[in-house]
Coordinates of C-alpha atoms and ligand atoms in Angstrom, one line a residue:
X175 CA 0.0 0.0 0.0
X176 CA 3.0 2.3 0.7
X177 CA 4.0 2.9 -2.9
X178 CA 0.4 3.1 -4.1
X179 CA -0.4 5.7 -1.4
X180 CA 2.6 7.7 -2.4
X181 CA 1.7 7.7 -6.1
X182 CA -1.9 8.6 -5.1
X183 CA -0.8 11.5 -2.9
X184 CA 1.5 12.9 -5.7
X185 CA -1.0 12.6 -8.5
X186 CA -3.4 15.3 -9.8
X187 CA -7.0 15.0 -8.6
X188 CA -8.3 13.6 -11.9
X189 CA -5.8 10.8 -11.7
X190 CA -6.8 10.2 -8.0
X191 CA -10.3 9.7 -9.2
X192 CA -9.1 7.1 -11.7
X193 CA -7.2 5.3 -9.0
X194 CA -10.2 5.4 -6.7
X195 CA -12.3 3.8 -9.5
X196 CA -9.8 1.2 -10.4
X197 CA -9.7 0.1 -6.7
X198 CA -13.5 0.1 -6.8
X199 CA -13.7 -2.2 -9.8
X200 CA -11.1 -4.5 -8.2
X201 CA -13.3 -4.7 -5.1
X202 CA -16.4 -5.4 -7.1
X203 CA -14.7 -8.4 -8.6
X204 CA -14.6 -10.1 -5.2
X205 CA -17.9 -8.7 -3.9
X206 CA -20.3 -9.3 -6.7
X207 CA -19.9 -12.9 -7.8
X208 CA -22.5 -15.6 -8.4
X209 CA -23.0 -16.1 -4.6
X210 CA -24.0 -12.4 -4.4
X211 CA -26.6 -12.6 -7.1
X212 CA -28.0 -15.9 -6.0
X213 CA -28.4 -14.6 -2.4
X214 CA -30.0 -11.4 -3.5
X215 CA -32.7 -13.5 -5.3
X216 CA -33.0 -15.7 -2.3
X217 CA -33.5 -12.7 0.1
X218 CA -36.3 -11.3 -2.1
X219 CA -38.1 -14.6 -1.9
X220 CA -37.4 -15.0 1.8
X221 CA -39.1 -11.7 2.5
X222 CA -42.4 -13.2 1.3
X223 CA -42.3 -16.2 3.6
X224 CA -44.5 -16.7 6.6
X225 CA -42.8 -16.2 10.0
X226 CA -43.0 -19.9 10.8
X227 CA -41.2 -20.9 7.7
X228 CA -38.5 -18.2 8.3
X229 CA -37.9 -19.5 11.8
X230 CA -37.6 -23.1 10.5
X231 CA -35.1 -22.0 8.0
X232 CA -33.2 -20.1 10.8
X233 CA -33.1 -23.2 13.0
X234 CA -31.9 -25.4 10.1
X235 CA -29.1 -22.9 9.3
X236 CA -28.1 -22.9 13.0
X237 CA -27.8 -26.7 13.1
X238 CA -25.8 -26.6 9.8
X239 CA -23.5 -23.9 11.1
X240 CA -22.8 -25.6 14.4
X241 CA -21.9 -28.8 12.6
X242 CA -19.5 -27.0 10.3
X243 CA -17.9 -25.1 13.2
X244 CA -17.3 -28.2 15.3
X245 CA -15.8 -30.0 12.3
X246 CA -13.5 -27.2 11.4
X247 CA -12.6 -25.0 14.4
X248 CA -10.3 -26.6 17.1
X249 CA -11.3 -23.9 19.6
X250 CA -15.0 -24.6 19.4
X251 CA -14.4 -28.4 19.3
X252 CA -12.5 -28.2 22.6
X253 CA -15.0 -25.7 24.1
X254 CA -18.0 -28.0 23.3
X255 CA -16.2 -31.3 24.0
X256 CA -18.7 -32.4 26.8
X257 CA -21.7 -31.2 24.9
X258 CA -23.9 -33.2 22.6
X259 CA -24.1 -30.8 19.6
X260 CA -26.8 -32.9 17.9
X261 CA -29.1 -32.1 20.8
X262 CA -29.1 -28.5 19.9
X263 CA -32.1 -28.1 17.6
X264 CA -33.5 -24.7 18.3
X265 CA -32.6 -21.3 19.7
X266 CA -33.6 -22.1 23.2
X267 CA -31.2 -25.1 23.1
X268 CA -28.4 -22.7 22.4
X269 CA -28.2 -21.9 26.2
X270 CA -26.5 -25.2 26.6
X271 CA -23.4 -23.7 24.9
X272 CA -21.0 -21.5 26.8
X273 CA -20.7 -17.8 26.0
X274 CA -17.6 -16.7 24.0
X275 CA -16.2 -13.2 24.7
X276 CA -13.8 -11.0 22.8
X277 CA -10.8 -11.9 25.0
X278 CA -11.4 -15.7 24.5
X279 CA -11.6 -15.1 20.7
X280 CA -8.5 -12.9 20.7
X281 CA -6.4 -15.3 22.8
X282 CA -7.3 -18.3 20.7
X283 CA -7.8 -16.7 17.3
X284 CA -5.5 -19.2 15.4
X285 CA -7.6 -22.1 16.7
X286 CA -10.8 -20.3 16.1
X287 CA -10.1 -19.6 12.4
X288 CA -11.1 -22.3 9.9
X289 CA -9.6 -21.1 6.6
X290 CA -6.2 -20.2 5.3
X291 CA -5.4 -16.5 5.3
X292 CA -4.7 -16.3 1.6
X293 CA -8.2 -17.3 0.6
X294 CA -9.9 -14.9 3.1
X295 CA -11.3 -11.4 3.2
X296 CA -10.1 -9.6 6.4
X297 CA -12.4 -7.8 8.8
X298 CA -11.0 -5.4 11.4
X299 CA -12.7 -4.7 14.6
X300 CA -12.9 -2.1 17.4
X301 CA -9.7 -0.3 17.6
X302 CA -10.9 2.7 19.6
X303 CA -12.6 0.7 22.4
X304 CA -9.6 -1.3 23.4
X305 CA -9.3 -4.8 22.0
X306 CA -8.7 -4.9 18.3
X307 CA -9.1 -8.1 16.3
X308 CA -8.7 -9.3 12.7
X309 CA -11.3 -11.8 11.7
X310 CA -11.4 -13.8 8.4
X311 CA -14.3 -14.2 6.1
X312 CA -14.7 -16.7 3.3
X313 CA -15.4 -14.8 0.0
X314 CA -18.8 -16.4 -0.2
X315 CA -19.8 -15.1 3.3
X316 CA -18.5 -11.6 2.3
X317 CA -20.7 -11.7 -0.8
X318 CA -23.7 -12.8 1.3
X319 CA -23.1 -9.9 3.7
X320 CA -22.9 -7.5 0.8
X321 CA -26.1 -8.9 -0.6
X322 CA -27.9 -8.6 2.7
X323 CA -27.0 -4.9 2.9
X324 CA -27.9 -4.2 -0.7
X325 CA -31.2 -6.0 -0.3
X326 CA -32.0 -3.8 2.8
X327 CA -31.2 -0.7 0.8
X328 CA -33.4 -1.9 -2.1
X329 CA -36.3 -2.2 0.2
X330 CA -35.8 1.5 1.0
X331 CA -35.7 2.4 -2.7
X332 CA -32.0 2.5 -3.4
X333 CA -30.3 0.2 -5.9
X334 CA -26.6 -0.2 -5.3
X335 CA -24.4 0.5 -8.4
X336 CA -27.4 1.6 -10.4
X337 CA -28.0 4.8 -8.5
X338 CA -25.7 7.5 -7.2
X339 CA -24.6 7.4 -3.6
X340 CA -22.7 10.0 -1.5
X341 CA -20.6 8.3 1.2
X342 CA -19.0 10.0 4.2
X343 CA -16.3 7.7 5.5
X344 CA -12.8 7.5 7.1
X345 CA -10.8 6.9 3.9
X346 CA -7.8 9.2 3.5
X347 CA -8.7 10.5 0.0
X348 CA -7.3 14.0 0.5
X349 CA -3.5 14.1 0.6
X350 CA -2.0 16.2 3.4
X351 CA -1.1 19.7 2.0
X352 CA -3.7 19.7 -0.8
X353 CA -4.5 23.4 -1.6
X354 CA -7.6 22.9 -3.7
X355 CA -10.9 22.7 -1.8
X356 CA -12.0 19.4 -3.4
X357 CA -12.6 17.0 -0.5
X358 CA -14.2 14.2 -2.5
X359 CA -13.2 11.6 -5.0
X360 CA -15.3 9.5 -7.4
X361 CA -15.5 5.8 -7.5
X362 CA -17.1 5.1 -10.8
X363 CA -17.4 1.3 -10.0
X364 CA -20.2 2.0 -7.6
X365 CA -21.5 5.4 -8.8
X366 CA -20.1 6.6 -5.5
X367 CA -18.8 10.0 -4.5
X368 CA -16.6 9.5 -1.4
X369 CA -16.5 12.6 0.9
X370 CA -13.7 13.0 3.4
X371 CA -14.9 13.1 7.0
X372 CA -11.6 14.8 8.1
X373 CA -12.2 18.2 6.4
X374 CA -15.7 19.1 7.6
X375 CA -14.8 22.5 9.0
X376 CA -17.2 25.5 8.9
X377 CA -15.0 27.1 6.2
X378 CA -15.0 24.0 4.0
X379 CA -18.7 23.2 4.4
X380 CA -20.0 25.3 1.6
X381 CA -17.8 23.4 -0.9
X382 CA -19.2 20.1 0.3
X383 CA -22.8 21.3 -0.1
X384 CA -22.0 22.7 -3.7
X385 CA -20.6 19.3 -4.6
X386 CA -23.6 17.5 -3.2
X387 CA -25.9 19.8 -5.2
X388 CA -24.0 19.0 -8.4
X389 CA -23.7 15.3 -7.8
X390 CA -27.4 14.9 -6.7
X391 CA -27.0 11.5 -4.9
X392 CA -30.0 9.1 -4.6
X393 CA -28.7 8.0 -1.2
X394 CA -26.4 9.3 1.5
X395 CA -24.5 6.8 3.6
X396 CA -21.6 6.5 6.1
X397 CA -20.7 8.3 9.3
X398 CA -23.8 9.7 11.1
X399 CA -22.1 12.6 12.7
X400 CA -20.6 13.8 9.4
X401 CA -24.0 13.9 7.8
X402 CA -25.4 15.7 10.8
X403 CA -22.6 18.4 10.5
X404 CA -23.5 19.0 6.8
X405 CA -27.2 19.0 7.5
X406 CA -26.8 21.5 10.4
X407 CA -24.8 23.8 8.2
X408 CA -27.4 23.6 5.4
X409 CA -30.1 24.5 7.9
X410 CA -28.3 27.3 9.7
X411 CA -27.5 28.9 6.4
X412 CA -30.8 28.3 4.8
X413 CA -29.3 26.7 1.7
X414 CA -31.6 25.3 -0.9
X415 CA -30.9 21.7 -1.9
X416 CA -31.3 20.7 -5.5
X417 CA -31.8 17.0 -4.9
X418 CA -33.9 14.7 -2.7
X419 CA -32.3 11.4 -1.8
X420 CA -34.5 8.3 -1.7
X421 CA -32.9 7.3 1.6
X422 CA -30.2 8.0 4.2
X423 CA -28.2 5.1 5.6
X424 CA -26.0 6.0 8.6
X425 CA -23.4 3.5 9.8
X426 CA -20.8 3.1 12.4
X427 CA -22.0 5.6 14.9
X428 CA -24.8 5.5 17.4
X429 CA -27.8 7.5 16.1
X430 CA -29.4 10.2 18.2
X431 CA -33.1 11.2 17.9
X432 CA -32.3 14.8 17.3
X433 CA -29.7 14.0 14.7
X434 CA -32.1 11.7 12.9
X435 CA -34.8 14.4 12.8
X436 CA -32.3 16.9 11.6
X437 CA -31.3 14.7 8.6
X438 CA -34.9 13.9 7.7
X439 CA -35.9 17.5 7.9
X440 CA -33.0 18.9 5.9
X441 CA -32.8 16.2 3.2
X442 CA -36.6 15.6 3.1
X443 CA -35.9 11.9 3.2
X444 CA -36.0 9.0 5.6
X445 CA -33.2 7.6 7.7
X446 CA -32.8 3.8 7.7
X447 CA -30.8 2.5 10.6
X448 CA -29.0 -0.8 10.5
X449 CA -26.8 -3.0 12.8
X450 CA -24.0 -4.9 11.3
X451 CA -20.6 -5.0 12.9
X452 CA -17.2 -5.6 11.2
X453 CA -16.8 -8.8 13.2
X454 CA -19.6 -10.2 11.2
X455 CA -22.6 -10.0 13.5
X456 CA -26.0 -10.9 12.1
X457 CA -28.1 -7.9 10.8
X458 CA -30.8 -5.8 12.2
X459 CA -32.4 -3.4 9.7
X460 CA -35.0 -0.7 9.7
X461 CA -38.2 -1.0 7.6
X462 CA -40.3 1.7 5.9
X463 CA -42.3 2.0 9.1
X464 CA -39.2 3.0 11.0
X465 CA -39.2 -0.3 12.9
X466 CA -36.1 -2.4 13.5
X467 CA -36.3 -6.0 12.4
X468 CA -34.0 -9.0 12.9
X469 CA -32.8 -10.4 9.7
X470 CA -33.6 -14.0 10.5
X471 CA -31.6 -15.5 7.6
X472 CA -28.4 -13.9 8.9
X473 CA -28.2 -15.4 12.4
X474 CA -29.5 -15.4 16.0
X475 CA -29.6 -12.7 18.6
X476 CA -30.0 -13.6 22.3
X477 CA -29.7 -11.6 25.5
X478 CA -27.1 -12.4 28.1
X479 CA -28.9 -14.1 31.0
X480 CA -27.7 -11.7 33.6
X481 CA -30.6 -9.3 33.3
X482 CA -28.5 -6.8 31.3
X483 CA -29.5 -6.0 27.7
X484 CA -26.2 -7.1 26.2
X485 CA -26.6 -9.3 23.2
X486 CA -25.0 -12.6 22.2
X487 CA -24.7 -13.1 18.5
X488 CA -24.5 -16.3 16.4
X489 CA -23.8 -15.4 12.8
X490 CA -24.3 -17.6 9.8
X491 CA -21.9 -15.6 7.6
X492 CA -18.8 -16.2 9.8
X493 CA -17.5 -19.6 8.5
X494 CA -14.0 -18.2 8.5
X495 CA -14.0 -17.0 12.1
X496 CA -17.2 -18.6 13.6
X497 CA -19.1 -16.5 16.1
X498 CA -21.4 -18.5 18.3
X499 CA -23.0 -17.0 21.4
X500 CA -20.5 -14.3 21.0
X501 CA -20.6 -11.4 23.5
X502 CA -20.1 -8.6 21.0
X503 CA -20.3 -5.8 23.5
X504 CA -23.5 -4.1 22.1
X505 CA -26.8 -3.7 23.9
X506 CA -30.3 -4.0 22.4
X507 CA -33.8 -4.3 23.7
X508 CA -35.4 -7.2 21.9
X509 CA -39.1 -7.6 21.4
X510 CA -39.0 -11.3 20.4
X511 CA -42.7 -12.0 20.7
X512 CA -43.8 -9.0 18.9
X513 CA -43.8 -9.1 15.1
X514 CA -46.9 -7.1 14.3
X515 CA -45.2 -4.4 12.3
X516 CA -47.5 -3.5 9.3
X517 CA -44.6 -4.0 6.9
X518 CA -44.3 -7.3 5.0
X519 CA -40.9 -8.3 6.4
X520 CA -42.5 -10.5 9.1
X521 CA -39.6 -10.9 11.5
X522 CA -39.1 -10.2 15.2
X523 CA -38.7 -6.6 16.2
X524 CA -35.8 -4.9 18.0
X525 CA -37.1 -2.0 20.1
X526 CA -33.7 -0.2 20.3
X527 CA -30.1 -0.6 19.5
X528 CA -28.1 0.9 22.3
X529 CA -24.7 0.5 20.7
X530 CA -21.3 0.1 22.2
X531 CA -21.0 -0.3 25.9
X532 CA -18.6 2.6 26.1
X533 CA -21.2 4.9 24.7
X534 CA -22.2 6.2 28.2
X535 CA -20.7 8.2 31.1
X536 CA -21.1 7.8 34.8
X537 CA -23.0 9.8 37.4
X538 CA -21.4 10.4 40.8
X539 CA -23.1 7.2 42.0
X540 CA -21.7 5.1 39.2
X541 CA -25.0 4.9 37.3
X542 CA -24.8 5.2 33.5
X543 CA -26.0 8.1 31.4
X544 CA -26.4 6.9 27.8
X545 CA -25.4 8.7 24.6
X546 CA -29.1 9.4 23.8
X547 CA -29.6 11.0 27.1
X548 CA -26.5 13.1 26.7
X549 CA -27.6 14.2 23.2
X550 CA -30.8 15.3 24.7
X551 CA -28.9 17.7 27.0
X552 CA -28.3 19.9 24.1
X553 CA -31.7 20.0 22.5
X554 CA -32.9 23.2 24.2
X555 CA -30.2 25.1 22.4
X556 CA -31.1 24.6 18.8
X557 CA -28.8 25.8 16.0
X558 CA -26.3 27.4 18.2
X559 CA -24.0 24.4 18.7
X560 CA -22.0 23.2 15.7
X561 CA -20.5 20.2 17.5
X562 CA -20.3 19.0 21.0
X563 CA -18.3 16.3 22.7
X564 CA -18.8 15.2 26.3
X565 CA -15.9 13.4 27.9
X566 CA -15.1 12.0 31.3
X567 CA -11.7 11.2 32.8
X568 CA -12.9 10.4 36.3
X569 CA -16.2 10.0 38.1
X570 CA -17.4 13.4 39.5
X571 CA -16.2 15.4 36.5
X572 CA -17.6 15.9 33.0
X573 CA -16.0 18.0 30.3
X574 CA -18.2 19.5 27.6
X575 CA -16.3 20.7 24.5
X576 CA -18.3 23.0 22.3
X577 CA -17.9 24.4 18.8
X578 CA -20.4 27.2 18.8
X579 CA -22.1 29.3 16.2
X580 CA -21.1 32.9 17.3
X581 CA -24.3 34.3 15.7
X582 CA -26.7 32.2 17.6
X583 CA -24.9 31.2 20.8
X584 CA -25.9 33.4 23.8
X585 CA -23.8 33.8 26.9
X586 CA -26.4 32.3 29.2
X587 CA -26.4 29.0 27.3
X588 CA -23.3 27.9 29.3
X589 CA -25.3 28.2 32.5
X590 CA -28.3 26.4 30.9
X591 CA -26.1 23.5 29.8
X592 CA -24.4 23.2 33.2
X593 CA -27.8 23.1 34.8
X594 CA -29.0 20.5 32.4
X595 CA -26.1 18.3 32.9
X596 CA -26.1 18.7 36.7
X597 CA -29.6 17.2 36.5
X598 CA -28.3 14.2 34.6
X599 CA -25.1 13.6 36.5
X600 CA -26.0 14.8 40.0
X601 CA -24.9 17.6 42.2
X602 CA -21.6 16.0 43.0
X603 CA -20.4 16.2 39.4
X604 CA -18.4 19.2 38.3
X605 CA -19.4 20.3 34.8
X606 CA -16.6 22.0 32.8
X607 CA -17.6 23.8 29.6
X608 CA -14.9 24.6 27.1
X609 CA -15.4 26.5 23.9
X610 CA -13.0 25.3 21.3
X611 CA -12.3 26.2 17.6
X612 CA -12.5 22.5 16.5
X613 CA -13.1 19.2 18.2
X614 CA -10.7 16.7 16.7
X615 CA -12.1 13.5 15.2
X616 CA -10.8 10.0 15.9
X617 CA -8.0 8.6 13.7
X618 CA -10.7 6.6 12.0
X619 CA -12.5 9.7 10.9
X620 CA -15.4 9.0 13.2
X621 CA -16.6 11.6 15.5
X622 CA -17.2 10.5 19.1
X623 CA -19.8 12.5 20.8
X624 CA -18.9 10.7 24.0
X625 CA -15.5 9.8 25.3
X626 CA -15.5 7.6 28.3
X627 CA -11.9 7.4 29.7
X628 CA -12.9 6.3 33.2
Ligands
ZN75 ZN1 -41.6 -3.4 9.7

């Protein structure tokens, strides 16, 4: 990658676009093979099945996946050595199997993996939250995962590679030192304009908006907070948009209610949430009625039996690095018995995805304040805050960093915020408010609204 990156950085922008597209076409070759098209067809058919038939299919896949794993993964074979695998026929039987956590997987990764590295597609997980891990996918599983996502988008009215999409991600597409204010590159292979998440400053924002207005994407996807930044700029400056996307698909960051409303208002379109981790978890997707559904063909979600809302995942697209009853570190409220959404997907409902465990801070008593609650703390100060980040180094102290809009921000807002947060964190917590020119993003390009360093 070194030489290629150097060549890229030293090339004119038009050539960088060509290089981006060439990489895109190369990716497509491994992503859109026969398995992909077959699975897309299968999923369209699967959507029309009755719930009972879907569950039967899910149980059969589960049995098949367990058999494969025990036959091919030394780690799981050892772990299950005193358990009769054939006796596991349904999801309730799964409880007979031990829980696998990230540390177990990391320690034993060579025994977990079932395929040679050279045939595999790599997946990288959670760098910022501590343990990072490389998992391997078979090319077939990767294609199925791709198909699952594209199928979900198709339900929302967006056809991948046929329609234009604007993506905000963490790719380093703008070389350091570039003078021109062109913060995007075109990947012709997917009709995709990739926008840099690292250059979204107030001064640059109008160039992004101009580009979007010229490109006229049918969908916007990628980092949630980057989209919110753009949307907030558009709203604050009363800019007229010359396109209406069919759908908005945020990824990678926990959604807030206020951010979602902002996006839907500004882009006059619907936000469709999804859950799909880089480790290869099964999917949860949002339907047209804004209800989250489990994708039963992709795997199984269970709750940890300790009364918490942490989920365990068993994923049918992880033949390379099997995940069975894997404690992935995310929390959800499941609504297993409720599937009476009026849409036609007919699968169990997830009431809420609560995201990474670290997406909360502590009160003086050690209770948790979630990201959604913290986001609500700012909602009485509309339009005046460009970006906010709330961090905690120790219990009893909360630091709020603010990028403010000087035109709208009033002096008394500091007091208002302090009061709001005292109510959330308790009298014993010191609230420190800092006004800064720019809140830095993470190395990945993601913006973290919450930083829990306790
Ligand atoms: Zn639905």
